[in-house]
XYZ file of C-alpha atoms in Angstrom:
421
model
C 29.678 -10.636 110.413
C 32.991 -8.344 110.778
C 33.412 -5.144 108.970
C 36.486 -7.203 107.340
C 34.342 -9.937 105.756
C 32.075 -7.670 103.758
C 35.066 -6.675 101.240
C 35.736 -8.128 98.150
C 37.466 -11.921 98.820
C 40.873 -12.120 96.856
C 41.589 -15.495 98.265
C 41.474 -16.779 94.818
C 44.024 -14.641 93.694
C 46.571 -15.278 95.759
C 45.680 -19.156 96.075
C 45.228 -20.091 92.352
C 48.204 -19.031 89.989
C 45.766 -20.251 87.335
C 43.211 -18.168 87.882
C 45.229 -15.116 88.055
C 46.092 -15.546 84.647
C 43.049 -15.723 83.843
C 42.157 -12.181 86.047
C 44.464 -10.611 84.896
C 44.068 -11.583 80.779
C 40.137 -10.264 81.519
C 40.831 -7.440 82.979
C 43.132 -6.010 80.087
C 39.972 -7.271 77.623
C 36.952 -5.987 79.579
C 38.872 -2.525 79.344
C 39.903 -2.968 76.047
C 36.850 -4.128 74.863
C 35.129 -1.176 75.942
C 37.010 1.069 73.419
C 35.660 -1.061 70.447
C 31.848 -1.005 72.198
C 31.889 2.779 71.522
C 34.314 2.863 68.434
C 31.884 0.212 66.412
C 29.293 2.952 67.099
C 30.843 6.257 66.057
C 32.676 4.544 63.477
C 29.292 3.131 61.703
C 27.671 6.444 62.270
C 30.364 8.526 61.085
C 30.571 6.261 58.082
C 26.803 6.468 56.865
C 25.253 9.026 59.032
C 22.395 6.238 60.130
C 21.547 5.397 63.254
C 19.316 2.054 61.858
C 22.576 1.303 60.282
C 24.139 1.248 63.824
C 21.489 -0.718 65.423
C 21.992 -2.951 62.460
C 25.550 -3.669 63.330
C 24.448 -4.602 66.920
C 21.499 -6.883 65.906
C 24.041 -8.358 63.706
C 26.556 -8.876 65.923
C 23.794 -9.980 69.020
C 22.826 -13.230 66.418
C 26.448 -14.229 65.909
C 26.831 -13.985 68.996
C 23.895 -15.934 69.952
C 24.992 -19.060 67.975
C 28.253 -18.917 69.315
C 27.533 -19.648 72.609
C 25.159 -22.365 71.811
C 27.564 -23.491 69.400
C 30.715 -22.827 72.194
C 28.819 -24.515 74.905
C 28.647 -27.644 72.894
C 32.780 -27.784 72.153
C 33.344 -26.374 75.619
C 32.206 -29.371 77.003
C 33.979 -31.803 74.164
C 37.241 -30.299 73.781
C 40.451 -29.134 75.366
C 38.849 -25.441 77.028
C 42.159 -23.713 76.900
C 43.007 -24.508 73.178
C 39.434 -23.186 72.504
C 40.239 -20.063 74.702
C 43.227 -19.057 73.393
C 42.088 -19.644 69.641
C 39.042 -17.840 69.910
C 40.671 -14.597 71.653
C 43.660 -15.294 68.642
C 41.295 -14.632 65.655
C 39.201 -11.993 66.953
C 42.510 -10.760 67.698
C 42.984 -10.492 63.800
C 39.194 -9.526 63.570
C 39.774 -6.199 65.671
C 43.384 -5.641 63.121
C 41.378 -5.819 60.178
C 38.721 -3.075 61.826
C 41.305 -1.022 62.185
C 42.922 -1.021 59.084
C 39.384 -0.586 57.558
C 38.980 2.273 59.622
C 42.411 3.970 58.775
C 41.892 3.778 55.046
C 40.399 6.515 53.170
C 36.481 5.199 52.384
C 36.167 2.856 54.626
C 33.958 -0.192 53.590
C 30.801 -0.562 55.152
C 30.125 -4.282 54.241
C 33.540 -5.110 55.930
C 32.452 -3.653 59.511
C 29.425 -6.112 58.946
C 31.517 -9.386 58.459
C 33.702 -8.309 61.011
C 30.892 -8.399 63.655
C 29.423 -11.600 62.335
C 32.347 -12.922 63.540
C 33.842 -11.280 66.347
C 29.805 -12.113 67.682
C 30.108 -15.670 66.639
C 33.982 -16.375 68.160
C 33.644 -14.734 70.827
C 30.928 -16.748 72.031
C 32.465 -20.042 70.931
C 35.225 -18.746 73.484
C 32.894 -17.169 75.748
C 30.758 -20.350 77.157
C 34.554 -21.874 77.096
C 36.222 -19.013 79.298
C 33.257 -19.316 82.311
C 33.442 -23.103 82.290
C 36.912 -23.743 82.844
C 36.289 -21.504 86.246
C 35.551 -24.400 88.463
C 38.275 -26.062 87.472
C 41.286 -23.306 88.445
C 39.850 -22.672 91.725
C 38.519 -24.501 95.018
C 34.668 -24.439 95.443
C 34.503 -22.916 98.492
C 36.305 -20.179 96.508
C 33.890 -20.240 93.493
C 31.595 -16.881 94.751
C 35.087 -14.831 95.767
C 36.048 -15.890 91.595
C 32.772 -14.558 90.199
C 32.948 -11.220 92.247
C 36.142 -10.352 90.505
C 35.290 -10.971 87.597
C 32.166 -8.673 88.012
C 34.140 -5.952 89.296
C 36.552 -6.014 86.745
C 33.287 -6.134 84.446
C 31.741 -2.823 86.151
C 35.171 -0.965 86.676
C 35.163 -1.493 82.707
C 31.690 -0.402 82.036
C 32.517 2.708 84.371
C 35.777 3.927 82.619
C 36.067 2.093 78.980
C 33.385 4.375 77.362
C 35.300 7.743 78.420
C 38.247 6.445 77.500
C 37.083 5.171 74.618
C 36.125 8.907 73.698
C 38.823 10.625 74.378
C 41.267 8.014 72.076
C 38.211 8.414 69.562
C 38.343 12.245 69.652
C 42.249 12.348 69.797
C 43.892 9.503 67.538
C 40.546 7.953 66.140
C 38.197 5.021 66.379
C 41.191 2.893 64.220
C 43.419 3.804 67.101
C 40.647 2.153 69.666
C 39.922 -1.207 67.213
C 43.720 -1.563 67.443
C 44.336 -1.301 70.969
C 41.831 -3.808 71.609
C 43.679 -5.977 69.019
C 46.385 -5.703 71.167
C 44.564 -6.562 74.734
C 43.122 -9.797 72.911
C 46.781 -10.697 72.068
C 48.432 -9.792 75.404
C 45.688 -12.167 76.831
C 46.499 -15.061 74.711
C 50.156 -14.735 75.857
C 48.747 -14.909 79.506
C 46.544 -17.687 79.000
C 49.335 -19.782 76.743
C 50.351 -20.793 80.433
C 46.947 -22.192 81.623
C 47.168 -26.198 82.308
C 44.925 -28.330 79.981
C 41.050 -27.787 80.888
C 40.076 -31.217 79.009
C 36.202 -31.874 80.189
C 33.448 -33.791 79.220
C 33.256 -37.811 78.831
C 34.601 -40.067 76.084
C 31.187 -41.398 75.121
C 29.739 -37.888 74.382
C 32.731 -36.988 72.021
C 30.325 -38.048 69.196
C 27.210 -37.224 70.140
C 24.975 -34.872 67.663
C 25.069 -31.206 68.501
C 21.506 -30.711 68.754
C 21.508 -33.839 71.272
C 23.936 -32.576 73.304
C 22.642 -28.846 73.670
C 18.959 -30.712 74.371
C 20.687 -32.831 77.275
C 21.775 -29.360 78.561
C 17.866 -28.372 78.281
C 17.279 -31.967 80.115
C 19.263 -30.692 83.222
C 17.575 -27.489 83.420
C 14.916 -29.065 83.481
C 14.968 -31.699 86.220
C 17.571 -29.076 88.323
C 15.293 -26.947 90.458
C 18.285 -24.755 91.513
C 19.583 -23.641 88.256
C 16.782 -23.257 86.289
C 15.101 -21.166 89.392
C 18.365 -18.544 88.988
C 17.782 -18.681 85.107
C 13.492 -18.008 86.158
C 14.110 -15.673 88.664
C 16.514 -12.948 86.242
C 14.283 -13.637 83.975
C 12.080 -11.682 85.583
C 14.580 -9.462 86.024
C 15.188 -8.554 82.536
C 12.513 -8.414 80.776
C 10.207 -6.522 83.034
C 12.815 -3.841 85.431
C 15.099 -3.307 82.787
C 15.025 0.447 81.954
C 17.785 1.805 80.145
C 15.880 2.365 76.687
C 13.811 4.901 78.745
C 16.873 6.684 80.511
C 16.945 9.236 77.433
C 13.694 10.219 77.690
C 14.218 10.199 81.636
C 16.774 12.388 81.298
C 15.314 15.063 79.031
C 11.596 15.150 79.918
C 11.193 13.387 83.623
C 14.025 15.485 85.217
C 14.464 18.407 82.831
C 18.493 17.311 81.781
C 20.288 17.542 79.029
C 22.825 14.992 77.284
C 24.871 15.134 80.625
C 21.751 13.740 83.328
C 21.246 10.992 80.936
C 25.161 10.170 81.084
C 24.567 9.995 84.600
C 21.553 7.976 84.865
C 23.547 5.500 82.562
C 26.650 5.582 85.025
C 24.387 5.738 88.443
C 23.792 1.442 88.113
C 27.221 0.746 87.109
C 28.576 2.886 89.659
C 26.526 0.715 92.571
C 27.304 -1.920 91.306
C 30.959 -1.655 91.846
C 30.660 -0.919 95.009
C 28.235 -3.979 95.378
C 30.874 -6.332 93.852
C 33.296 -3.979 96.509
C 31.714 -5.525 99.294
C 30.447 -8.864 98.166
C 32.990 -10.647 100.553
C 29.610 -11.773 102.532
C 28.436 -13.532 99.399
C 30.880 -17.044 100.252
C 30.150 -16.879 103.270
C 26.977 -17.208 103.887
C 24.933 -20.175 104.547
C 21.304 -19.304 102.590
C 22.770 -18.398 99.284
C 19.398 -18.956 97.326
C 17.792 -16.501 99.597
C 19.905 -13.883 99.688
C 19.971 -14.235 95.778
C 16.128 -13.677 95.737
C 16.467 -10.647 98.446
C 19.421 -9.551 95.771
C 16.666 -9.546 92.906
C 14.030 -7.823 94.787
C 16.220 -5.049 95.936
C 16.938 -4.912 91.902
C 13.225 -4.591 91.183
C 12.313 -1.875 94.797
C 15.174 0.032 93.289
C 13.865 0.358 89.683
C 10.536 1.263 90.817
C 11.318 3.356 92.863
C 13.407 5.184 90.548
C 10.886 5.707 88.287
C 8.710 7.373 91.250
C 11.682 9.937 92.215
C 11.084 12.671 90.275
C 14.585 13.886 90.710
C 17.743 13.821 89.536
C 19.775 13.152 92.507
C 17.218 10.804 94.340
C 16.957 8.922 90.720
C 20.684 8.545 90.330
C 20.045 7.291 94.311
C 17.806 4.484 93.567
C 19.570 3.421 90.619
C 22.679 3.123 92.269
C 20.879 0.599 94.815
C 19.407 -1.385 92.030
C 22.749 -1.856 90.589
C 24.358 -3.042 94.294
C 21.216 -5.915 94.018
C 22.295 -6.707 90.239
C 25.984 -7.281 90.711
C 24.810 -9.156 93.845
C 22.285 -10.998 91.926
C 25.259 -11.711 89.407
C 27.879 -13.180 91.523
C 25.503 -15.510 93.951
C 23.942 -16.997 90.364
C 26.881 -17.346 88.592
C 28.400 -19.603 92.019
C 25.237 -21.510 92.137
C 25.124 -22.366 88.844
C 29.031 -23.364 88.624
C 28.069 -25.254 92.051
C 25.254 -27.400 91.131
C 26.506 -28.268 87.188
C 28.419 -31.702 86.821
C 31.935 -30.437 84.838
C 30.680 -32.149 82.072
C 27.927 -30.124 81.264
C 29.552 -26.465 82.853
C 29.836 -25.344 78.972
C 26.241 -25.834 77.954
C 24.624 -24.788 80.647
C 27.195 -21.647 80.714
C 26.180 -21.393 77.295
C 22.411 -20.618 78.135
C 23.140 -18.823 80.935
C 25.369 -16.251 78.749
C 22.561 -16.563 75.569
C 19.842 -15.465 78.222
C 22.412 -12.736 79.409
C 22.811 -11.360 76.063
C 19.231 -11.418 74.848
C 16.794 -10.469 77.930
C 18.027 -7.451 78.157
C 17.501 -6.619 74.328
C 13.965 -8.034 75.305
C 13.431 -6.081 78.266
C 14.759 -3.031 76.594
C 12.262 -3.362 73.821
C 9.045 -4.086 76.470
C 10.277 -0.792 78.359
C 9.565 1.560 74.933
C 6.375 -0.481 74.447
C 5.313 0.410 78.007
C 6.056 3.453 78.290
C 4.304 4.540 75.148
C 0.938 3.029 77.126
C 1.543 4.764 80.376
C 4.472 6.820 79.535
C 8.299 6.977 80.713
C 7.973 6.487 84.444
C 4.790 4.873 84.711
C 6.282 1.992 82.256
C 9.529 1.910 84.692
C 7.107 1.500 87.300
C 4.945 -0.959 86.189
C 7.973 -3.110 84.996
C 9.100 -2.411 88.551
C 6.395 -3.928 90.329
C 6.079 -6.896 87.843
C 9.566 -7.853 88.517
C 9.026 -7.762 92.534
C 5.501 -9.731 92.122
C 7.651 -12.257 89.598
C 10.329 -12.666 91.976
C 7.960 -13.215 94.805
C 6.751 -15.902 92.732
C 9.606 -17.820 91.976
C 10.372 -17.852 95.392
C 7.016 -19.063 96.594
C 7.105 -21.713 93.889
C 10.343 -23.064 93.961
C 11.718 -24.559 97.382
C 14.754 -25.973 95.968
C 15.935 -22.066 95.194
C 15.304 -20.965 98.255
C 17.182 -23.750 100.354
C 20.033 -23.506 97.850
C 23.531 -23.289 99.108
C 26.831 -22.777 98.285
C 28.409 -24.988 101.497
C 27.804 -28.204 100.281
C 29.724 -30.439 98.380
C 30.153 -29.062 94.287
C 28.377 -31.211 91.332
C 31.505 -30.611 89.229
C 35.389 -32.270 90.131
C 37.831 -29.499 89.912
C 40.490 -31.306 87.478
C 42.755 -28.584 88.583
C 43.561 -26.262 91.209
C 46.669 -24.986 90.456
């Protein structure tokens, strides 16, 4: 392969006007985004002086969140995706005003900040499982890998700037001044979006089916497809047993003898790699064993977390997490294709749904196991351990599963592109 394939494929971008509306309208929101992520934070803290109140918030906001992409999956596949876009990114346009406001005033009100994350959580993942299905549909499927990779990089460019921006508007102006810009992201990207085409899926008869029927047909395909719910399996692994950031404070502090500033780092290192993985992730569409390179993409996630947690220093830490985070973003584009590639269009928002639900909670999971291991056998020995489960997991998954590891991204698509404007 030519040093001119590995880079980042913007095909999409300059072959789907469609889809660069939608680039461009999540760009502005990852980044924007990112201010509130911090400024919910601070602003909770600085209001009560709790830090259970601020994990409160975020449990809160995790369970609306939760039901909204169950919920969103459902309508995704039932209604017109753009109106549910663009009217889910409208009110938690409104959502983030009224934050701001709250936060402006005097004595800010506590029980507000709580109702506003109940339903940012809850709309935004309504629009969420909406936004990833409609995908398929603005660009070709050969292009469908090239699609996901830029939206992960404009994901990890986000996660690598939005916090320090987020500090600096939150030390200057305030946190009001960072609910407010993102207010104004979320509108700018409606305006984008206003001129998608009309992303009608699903099929007449299911227009009244029962909720809870239709999310269990969604369970049905998972079920009998060996491909998608051996990407779901595999990160599975993934998350709940290699997922270390809970332990990167301790890490920081005891392991390598830092202060606050080596645990910023160790926080950046995966993000940083994984930029640069979504960078060069032009290979990703082009290959022909895409369900192997995703498990090789998931090992390298679990090597690299082990072996961070046997460095012992800084530098060589920051090293190793750095390559785990090249095998997540990796990991992250080949799974999103394959999943877009093998789901009928009529089912892209529940299964989207799930994927995004198991996105949103393993890692709260795996977060959780980390502090539990690691009081047994202590900070590195639990990173370790998870390490090495997550390698033996993914080994097994790819033993076990055939389908997975003969999966493809060549063949023909499960879904018909109703546009490809």
């Amino acid at each position: 392969m030519r040093l001119g394939e590995m880079v980042i494929d913007v095909t999409p971008l300059r072959s789907a006007s469609a889809y660069r509306l939608v680039f461009a309208a999540q760009t502005l929101t990852v980044l924007t985004t990112a201010l509130t992520n911090v400024a919910i934070n601070l602003h909770v803290y600085q209001v009560t002086g709790s830090s259970v109140q601020v994990g409160l918030v975020s449990l809160v906001f995790g369970i609306a969140l939760l039901g909204g992409l169950l919920a969103g999956g459902v309508m995704a596949d039932r209604v017109d995706r753009r109106r549910l876009i663009l009217t889910t990114r409208s009110v938690v346009a409104v959502v983030l005003g009224g934050l701001a406001i709250n936060a402006a005033i005097p004595h800010p009100m506590l029980w507000f900040v709580y109702v506003a994350a109940i339903l940012a959580g809850a709309i935004n993942g309504l629009g969420g499982s909406a936004l990833m299905a409609a995908i398929p549909s603005l660009v070709k499927p050969e292009h469908l890998t090239a699609a996901g990779a830029l939206i992960t990089v404009t994901s990890q460019f986000g996660a690598m700037v939005g916090p320090t921006v987020a500090g600096v508007v939150a030390a200057g102006p305030g946190v009001a001044a960072c609910f407010a810009i993102d207010a104004l992201g979320y509108v700018a990207a409606v305006l984008l979006m206003r001129r998608l085409p009309e992303l009608r899926a699903g099929k007449p008869d299911e227009d009244h089916q029962h909720p809870f029927h239709a999310i269990a047909e969604g369970f049905r395909f998972l079920r009998h497809n060996a491909v998608v719910r051996g990407l779901l399996l595999i990160d599975l692994w993934a998350m709940l047993f290699a997922m270390p950031y809970a332990l990167f404070p301790q890490m920081g502090t005891e392991v390598f003898g830092g202060g606050p500033s080596a645990v910023g780092l160790l926080y950046t290192a995966p993000a940083v790699g994984a930029f640069v993985g979504a960078l060069v992730s032009g290979w990703a569409g082009r290959i022909r064993h895409s369900g192997r390179a995703l498990i090789g993409s998931v090992l390298l996630w679990g090597l690299g977390v082990t072996a961070f947690g046997l460095s012992g220093e800084l530098w060589l830490g920051l090293l190793f997490l750095a390559i785990a985070g090249i095998g997540d973003t990796t990991s992250e584009i080949l799974r999103r294709a394959l999943l877009q590639h093998h789901t009928p269009d009529h089912l892209q928002g529940r299964v989207s749904s799930l994927w995004l639900a198991q996105a949103t909670t393993g890692p709260a999971v795996g977060n959780a196991e980390a502090g539990l291991a690691a009081r047994l056998l202590g900070p590195a020995g639990g990173i370790v351990a998870g390490g090495i489960v997550c390698v033996l997991g993914v080994c097994l998954v790819a033993v076990t599963m055939p389908g997975l590891r003969r999966a493809s991204l060549q063949g023909e698509p499960c879904h018909s592109p109703t546009s490809t404007a």
